[in-house]
JSON list of C-alpha atoms in Angstrom, two decimals:
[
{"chain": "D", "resi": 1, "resn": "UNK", "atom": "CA", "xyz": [3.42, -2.73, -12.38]},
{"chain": "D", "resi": 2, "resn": "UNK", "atom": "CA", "xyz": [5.55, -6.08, -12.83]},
{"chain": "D", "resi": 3, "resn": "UNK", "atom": "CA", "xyz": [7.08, -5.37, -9.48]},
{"chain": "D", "resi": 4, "resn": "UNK", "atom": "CA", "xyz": [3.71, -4.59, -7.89]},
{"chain": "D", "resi": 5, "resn": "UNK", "atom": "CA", "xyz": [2.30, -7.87, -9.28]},
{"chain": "D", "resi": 6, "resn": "UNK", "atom": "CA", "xyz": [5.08, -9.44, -8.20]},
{"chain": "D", "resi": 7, "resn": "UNK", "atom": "CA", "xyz": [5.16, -8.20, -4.61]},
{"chain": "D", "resi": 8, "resn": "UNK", "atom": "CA", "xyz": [1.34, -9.20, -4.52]},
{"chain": "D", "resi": 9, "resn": "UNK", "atom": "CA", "xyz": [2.21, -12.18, -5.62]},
{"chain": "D", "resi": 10, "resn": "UNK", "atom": "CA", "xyz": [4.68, -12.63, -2.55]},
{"chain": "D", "resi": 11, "resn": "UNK", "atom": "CA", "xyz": [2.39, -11.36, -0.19]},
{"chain": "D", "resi": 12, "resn": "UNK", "atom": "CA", "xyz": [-0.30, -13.94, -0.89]},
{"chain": "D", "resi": 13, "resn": "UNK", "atom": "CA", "xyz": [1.96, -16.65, -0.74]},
{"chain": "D", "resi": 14, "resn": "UNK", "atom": "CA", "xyz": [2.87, -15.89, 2.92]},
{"chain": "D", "resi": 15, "resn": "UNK", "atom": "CA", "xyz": [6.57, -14.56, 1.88]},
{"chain": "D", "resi": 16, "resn": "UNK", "atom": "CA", "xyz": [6.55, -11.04, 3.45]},
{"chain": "D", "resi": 17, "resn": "UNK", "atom": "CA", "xyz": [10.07, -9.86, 2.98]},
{"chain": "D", "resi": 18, "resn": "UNK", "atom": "CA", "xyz": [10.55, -10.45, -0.70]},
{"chain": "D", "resi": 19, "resn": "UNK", "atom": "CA", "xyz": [6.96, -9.01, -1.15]},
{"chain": "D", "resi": 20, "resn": "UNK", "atom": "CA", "xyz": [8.12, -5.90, 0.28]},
{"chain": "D", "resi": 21, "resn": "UNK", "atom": "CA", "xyz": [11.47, -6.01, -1.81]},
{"chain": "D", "resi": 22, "resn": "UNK", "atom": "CA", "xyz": [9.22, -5.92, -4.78]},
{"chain": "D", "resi": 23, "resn": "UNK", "atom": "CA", "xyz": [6.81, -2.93, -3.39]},
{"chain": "D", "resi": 24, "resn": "UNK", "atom": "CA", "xyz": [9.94, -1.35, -2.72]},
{"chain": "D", "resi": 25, "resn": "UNK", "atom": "CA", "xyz": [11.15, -1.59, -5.80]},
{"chain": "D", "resi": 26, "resn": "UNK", "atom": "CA", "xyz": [7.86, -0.51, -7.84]},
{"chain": "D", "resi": 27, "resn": "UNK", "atom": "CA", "xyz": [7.31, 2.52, -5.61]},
{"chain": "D", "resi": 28, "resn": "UNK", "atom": "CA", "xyz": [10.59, 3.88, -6.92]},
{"chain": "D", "resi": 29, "resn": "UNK", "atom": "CA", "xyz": [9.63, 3.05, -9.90]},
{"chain": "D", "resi": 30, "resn": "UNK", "atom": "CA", "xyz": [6.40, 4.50, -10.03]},
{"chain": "D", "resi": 31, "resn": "UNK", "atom": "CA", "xyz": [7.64, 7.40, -7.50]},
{"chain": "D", "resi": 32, "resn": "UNK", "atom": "CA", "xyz": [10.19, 8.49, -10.94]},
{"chain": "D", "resi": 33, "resn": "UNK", "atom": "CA", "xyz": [7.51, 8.23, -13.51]},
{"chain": "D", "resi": 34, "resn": "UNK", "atom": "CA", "xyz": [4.32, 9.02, -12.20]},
{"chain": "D", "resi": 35, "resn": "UNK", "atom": "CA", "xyz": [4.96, 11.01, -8.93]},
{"chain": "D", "resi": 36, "resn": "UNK", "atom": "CA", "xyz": [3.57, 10.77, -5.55]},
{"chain": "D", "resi": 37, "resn": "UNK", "atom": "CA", "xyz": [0.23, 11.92, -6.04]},
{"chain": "D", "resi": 38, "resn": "UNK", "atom": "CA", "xyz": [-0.91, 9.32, -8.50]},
{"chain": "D", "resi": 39, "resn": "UNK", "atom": "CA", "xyz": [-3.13, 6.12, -7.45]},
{"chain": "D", "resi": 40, "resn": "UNK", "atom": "CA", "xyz": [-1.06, 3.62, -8.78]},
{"chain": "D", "resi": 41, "resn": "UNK", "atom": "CA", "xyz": [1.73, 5.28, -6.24]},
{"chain": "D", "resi": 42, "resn": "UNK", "atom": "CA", "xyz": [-1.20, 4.90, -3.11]},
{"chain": "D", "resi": 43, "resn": "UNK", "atom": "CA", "xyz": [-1.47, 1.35, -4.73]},
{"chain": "D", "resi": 44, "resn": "UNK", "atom": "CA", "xyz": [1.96, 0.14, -3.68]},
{"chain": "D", "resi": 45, "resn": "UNK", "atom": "CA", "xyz": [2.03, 1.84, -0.58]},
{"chain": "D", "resi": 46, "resn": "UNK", "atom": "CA", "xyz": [-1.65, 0.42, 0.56]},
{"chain": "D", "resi": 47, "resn": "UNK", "atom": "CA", "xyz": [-0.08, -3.09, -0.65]},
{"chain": "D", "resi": 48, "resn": "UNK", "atom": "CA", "xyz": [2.66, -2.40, 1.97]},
{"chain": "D", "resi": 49, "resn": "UNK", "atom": "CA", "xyz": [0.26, -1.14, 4.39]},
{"chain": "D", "resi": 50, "resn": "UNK", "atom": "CA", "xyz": [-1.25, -4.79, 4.51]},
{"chain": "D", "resi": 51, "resn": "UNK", "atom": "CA", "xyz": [1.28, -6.73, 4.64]},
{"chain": "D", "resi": 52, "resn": "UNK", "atom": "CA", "xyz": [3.18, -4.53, 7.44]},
{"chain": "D", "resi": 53, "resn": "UNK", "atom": "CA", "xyz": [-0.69, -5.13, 9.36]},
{"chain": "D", "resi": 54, "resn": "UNK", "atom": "CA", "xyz": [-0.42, -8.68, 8.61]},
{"chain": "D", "resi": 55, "resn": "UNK", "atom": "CA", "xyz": [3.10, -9.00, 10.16]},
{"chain": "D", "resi": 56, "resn": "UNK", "atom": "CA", "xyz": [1.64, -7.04, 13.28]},
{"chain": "D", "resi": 57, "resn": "UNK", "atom": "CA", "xyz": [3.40, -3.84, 12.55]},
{"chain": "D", "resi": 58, "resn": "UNK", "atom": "CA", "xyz": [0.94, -1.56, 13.15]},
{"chain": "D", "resi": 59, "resn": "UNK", "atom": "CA", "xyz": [3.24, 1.61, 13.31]},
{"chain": "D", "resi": 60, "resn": "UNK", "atom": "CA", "xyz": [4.26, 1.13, 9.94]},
{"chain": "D", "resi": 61, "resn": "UNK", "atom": "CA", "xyz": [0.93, -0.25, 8.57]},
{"chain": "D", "resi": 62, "resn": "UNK", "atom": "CA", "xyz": [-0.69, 3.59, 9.90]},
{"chain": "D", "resi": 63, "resn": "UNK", "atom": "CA", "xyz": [2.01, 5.13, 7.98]},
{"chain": "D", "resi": 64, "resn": "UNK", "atom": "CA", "xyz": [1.55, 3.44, 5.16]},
{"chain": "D", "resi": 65, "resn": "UNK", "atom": "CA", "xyz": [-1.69, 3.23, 4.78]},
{"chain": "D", "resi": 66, "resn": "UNK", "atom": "CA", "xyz": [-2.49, 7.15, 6.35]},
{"chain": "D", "resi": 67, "resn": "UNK", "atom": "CA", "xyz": [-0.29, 7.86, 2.84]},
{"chain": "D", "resi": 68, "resn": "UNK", "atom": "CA", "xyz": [-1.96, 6.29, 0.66]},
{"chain": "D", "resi": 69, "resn": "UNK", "atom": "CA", "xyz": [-5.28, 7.33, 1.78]},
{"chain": "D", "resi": 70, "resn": "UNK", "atom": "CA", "xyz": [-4.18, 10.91, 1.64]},
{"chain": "D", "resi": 71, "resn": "UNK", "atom": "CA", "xyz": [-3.25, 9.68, -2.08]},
{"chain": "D", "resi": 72, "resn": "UNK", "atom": "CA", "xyz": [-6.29, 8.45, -2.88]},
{"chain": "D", "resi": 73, "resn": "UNK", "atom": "CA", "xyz": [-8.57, 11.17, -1.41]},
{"chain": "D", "resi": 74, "resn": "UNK", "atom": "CA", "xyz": [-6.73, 13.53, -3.29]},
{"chain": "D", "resi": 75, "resn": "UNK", "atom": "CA", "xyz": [-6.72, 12.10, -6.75]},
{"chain": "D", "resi": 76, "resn": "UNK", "atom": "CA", "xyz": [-10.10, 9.55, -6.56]},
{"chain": "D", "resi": 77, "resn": "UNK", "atom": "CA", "xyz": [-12.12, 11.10, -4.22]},
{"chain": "D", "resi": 78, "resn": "UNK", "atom": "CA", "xyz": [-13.74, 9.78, -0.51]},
{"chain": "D", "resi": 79, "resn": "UNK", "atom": "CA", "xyz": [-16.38, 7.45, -2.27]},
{"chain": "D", "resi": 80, "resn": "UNK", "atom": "CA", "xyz": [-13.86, 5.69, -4.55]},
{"chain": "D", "resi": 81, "resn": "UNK", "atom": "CA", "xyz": [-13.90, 1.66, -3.76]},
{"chain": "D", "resi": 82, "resn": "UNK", "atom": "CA", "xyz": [-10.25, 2.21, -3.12]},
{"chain": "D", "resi": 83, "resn": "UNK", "atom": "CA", "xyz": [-10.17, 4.52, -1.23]},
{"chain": "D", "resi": 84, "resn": "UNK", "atom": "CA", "xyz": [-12.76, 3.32, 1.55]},
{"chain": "D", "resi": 85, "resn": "UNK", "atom": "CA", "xyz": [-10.97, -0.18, 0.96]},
{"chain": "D", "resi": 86, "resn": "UNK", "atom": "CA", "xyz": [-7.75, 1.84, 2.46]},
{"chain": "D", "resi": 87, "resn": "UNK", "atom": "CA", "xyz": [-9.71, 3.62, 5.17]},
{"chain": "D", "resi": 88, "resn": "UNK", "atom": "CA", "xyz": [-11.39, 0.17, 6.76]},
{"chain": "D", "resi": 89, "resn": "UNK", "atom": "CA", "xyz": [-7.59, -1.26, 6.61]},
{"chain": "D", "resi": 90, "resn": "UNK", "atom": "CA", "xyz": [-6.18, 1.94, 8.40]},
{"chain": "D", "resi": 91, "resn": "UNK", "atom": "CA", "xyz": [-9.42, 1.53, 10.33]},
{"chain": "D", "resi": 92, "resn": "UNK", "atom": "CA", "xyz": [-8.35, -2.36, 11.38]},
{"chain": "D", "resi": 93, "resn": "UNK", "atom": "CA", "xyz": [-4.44, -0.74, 11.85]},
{"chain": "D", "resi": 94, "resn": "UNK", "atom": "CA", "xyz": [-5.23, 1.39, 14.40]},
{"chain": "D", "resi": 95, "resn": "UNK", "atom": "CA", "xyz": [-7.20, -1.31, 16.01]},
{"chain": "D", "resi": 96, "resn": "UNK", "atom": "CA", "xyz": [-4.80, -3.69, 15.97]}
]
């Protein structure tokens, strides 16, 4: 979660790369210990989702975000706050 926070952290502050240094680096994390199918896995990769929207990278952002809503279906359920947080941002991605 360090790296998470972290990339967060990044990602508010306007510094884009290193925030997705960090994601990177806490979805391997949290890919070896917890798997793919876990919500603190869909966590990370809706984190990247934004900030790939944010830079205007839509592609990516949809790809992103279309995983970790498939995530978070799976394991919270379709009326989780999380996951309809990550369907109006895949909503706004495929806007954009």
């Amino acid at each position: 979660t360090t790296y998470n926070n972290m990339g967060n952290a990044y990602g508010n502050k306007g510094e884009s790369d290193k925030a997705l240094q960090m994601l990177s680096k806490a979805l391997k994390v949290n890919q070896a210990t917890l798997g793919e199918q876990h919500p603190n896995t869909a966590a990370i990769y809706f984190n990247m989702g934004a900030i790939y929207l944010k830079q205007g990278l839509k592609d990516k952002a949809k790809e992103t975000l279309t995983r970790a809503l498939g995530i978070y279906e799976a394991t919270l359920g379709l009326e989780h706050p999380d996951t309809q947080s990550c369907q109006s941002w895949l909503k706004k991605a495929k806007r954009a």
